[in-house]
Coordinates of C-alpha atoms in Angstrom, one line a residue:
X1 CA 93.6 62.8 103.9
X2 CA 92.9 66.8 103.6
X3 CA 89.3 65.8 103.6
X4 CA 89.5 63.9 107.0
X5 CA 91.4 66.5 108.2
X6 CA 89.4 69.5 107.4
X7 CA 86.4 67.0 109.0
X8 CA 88.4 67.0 112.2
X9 CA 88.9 70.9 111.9
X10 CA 84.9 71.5 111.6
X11 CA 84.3 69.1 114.7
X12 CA 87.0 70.1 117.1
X13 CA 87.8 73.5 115.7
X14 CA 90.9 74.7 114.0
X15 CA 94.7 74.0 116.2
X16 CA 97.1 76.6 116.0
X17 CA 99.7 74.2 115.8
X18 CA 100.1 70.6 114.9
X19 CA 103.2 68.4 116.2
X20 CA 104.4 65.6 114.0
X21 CA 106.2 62.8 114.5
X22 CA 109.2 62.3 111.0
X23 CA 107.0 60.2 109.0
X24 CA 107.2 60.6 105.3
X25 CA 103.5 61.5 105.1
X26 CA 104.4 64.9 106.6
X27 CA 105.7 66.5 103.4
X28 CA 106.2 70.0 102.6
X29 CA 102.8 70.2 100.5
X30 CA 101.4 68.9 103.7
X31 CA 103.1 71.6 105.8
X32 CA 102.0 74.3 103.3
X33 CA 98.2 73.1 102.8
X34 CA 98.6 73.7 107.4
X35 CA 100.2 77.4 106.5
X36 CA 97.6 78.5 103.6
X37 CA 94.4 77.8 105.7
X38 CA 92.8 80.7 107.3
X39 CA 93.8 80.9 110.2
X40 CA 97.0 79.1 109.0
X41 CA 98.2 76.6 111.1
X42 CA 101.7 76.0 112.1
X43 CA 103.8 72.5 112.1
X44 CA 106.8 71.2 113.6
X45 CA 108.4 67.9 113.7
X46 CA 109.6 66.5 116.8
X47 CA 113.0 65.6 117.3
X48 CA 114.5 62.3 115.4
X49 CA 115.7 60.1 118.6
X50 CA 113.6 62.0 121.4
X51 CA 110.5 59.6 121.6
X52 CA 109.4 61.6 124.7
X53 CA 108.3 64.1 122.3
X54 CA 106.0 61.4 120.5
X55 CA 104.0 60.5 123.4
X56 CA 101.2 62.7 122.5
X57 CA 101.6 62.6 119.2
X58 CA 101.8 58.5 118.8
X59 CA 98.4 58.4 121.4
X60 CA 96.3 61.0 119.0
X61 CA 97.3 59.4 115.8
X62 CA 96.2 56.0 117.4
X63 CA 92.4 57.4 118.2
X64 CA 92.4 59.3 114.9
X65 CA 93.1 55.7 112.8
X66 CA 91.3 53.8 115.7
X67 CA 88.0 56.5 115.3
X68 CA 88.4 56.5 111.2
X69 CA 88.6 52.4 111.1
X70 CA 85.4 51.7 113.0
X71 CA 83.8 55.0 110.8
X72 CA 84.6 53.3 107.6
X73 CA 83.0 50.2 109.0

């Protein structure tokens, strides 16, 4: 996953911040790997029962899977 991610980073560039949705994936090692990078990059979850909050989030993480699917094929 880091890998992919720091692939993403050299293509798009570096965010400042990165908005996640609660899933269990977004762990604290996670959140700390964002906060050691250089720049560091800061994270915040949206808020449990506020799915207006997700609409970006739920549309980027459906290219990102949709874009590494048809990679890996």
């Amino acid at each position: 996953f880091k890998a992919f991610m720091e692939e993403l980073f050299e293509l798009h560039g570096s965010p400042q911040l990165i908005q996640c949705d609660n899933a269990k994936i977004f762990t604290d090692i996670f959140k700390e790997w964002l906060e050691n990078r250089v720049p560091p990059i800061s994270h915040r979850n949206s808020d449990t029962g506020r799915p207006n909050q997700n609409v970006q989030v739920e549309r980027s993480n459906c290219t990102t899977v949709k874009h590494q699917t048809t990679r890996d094929i």
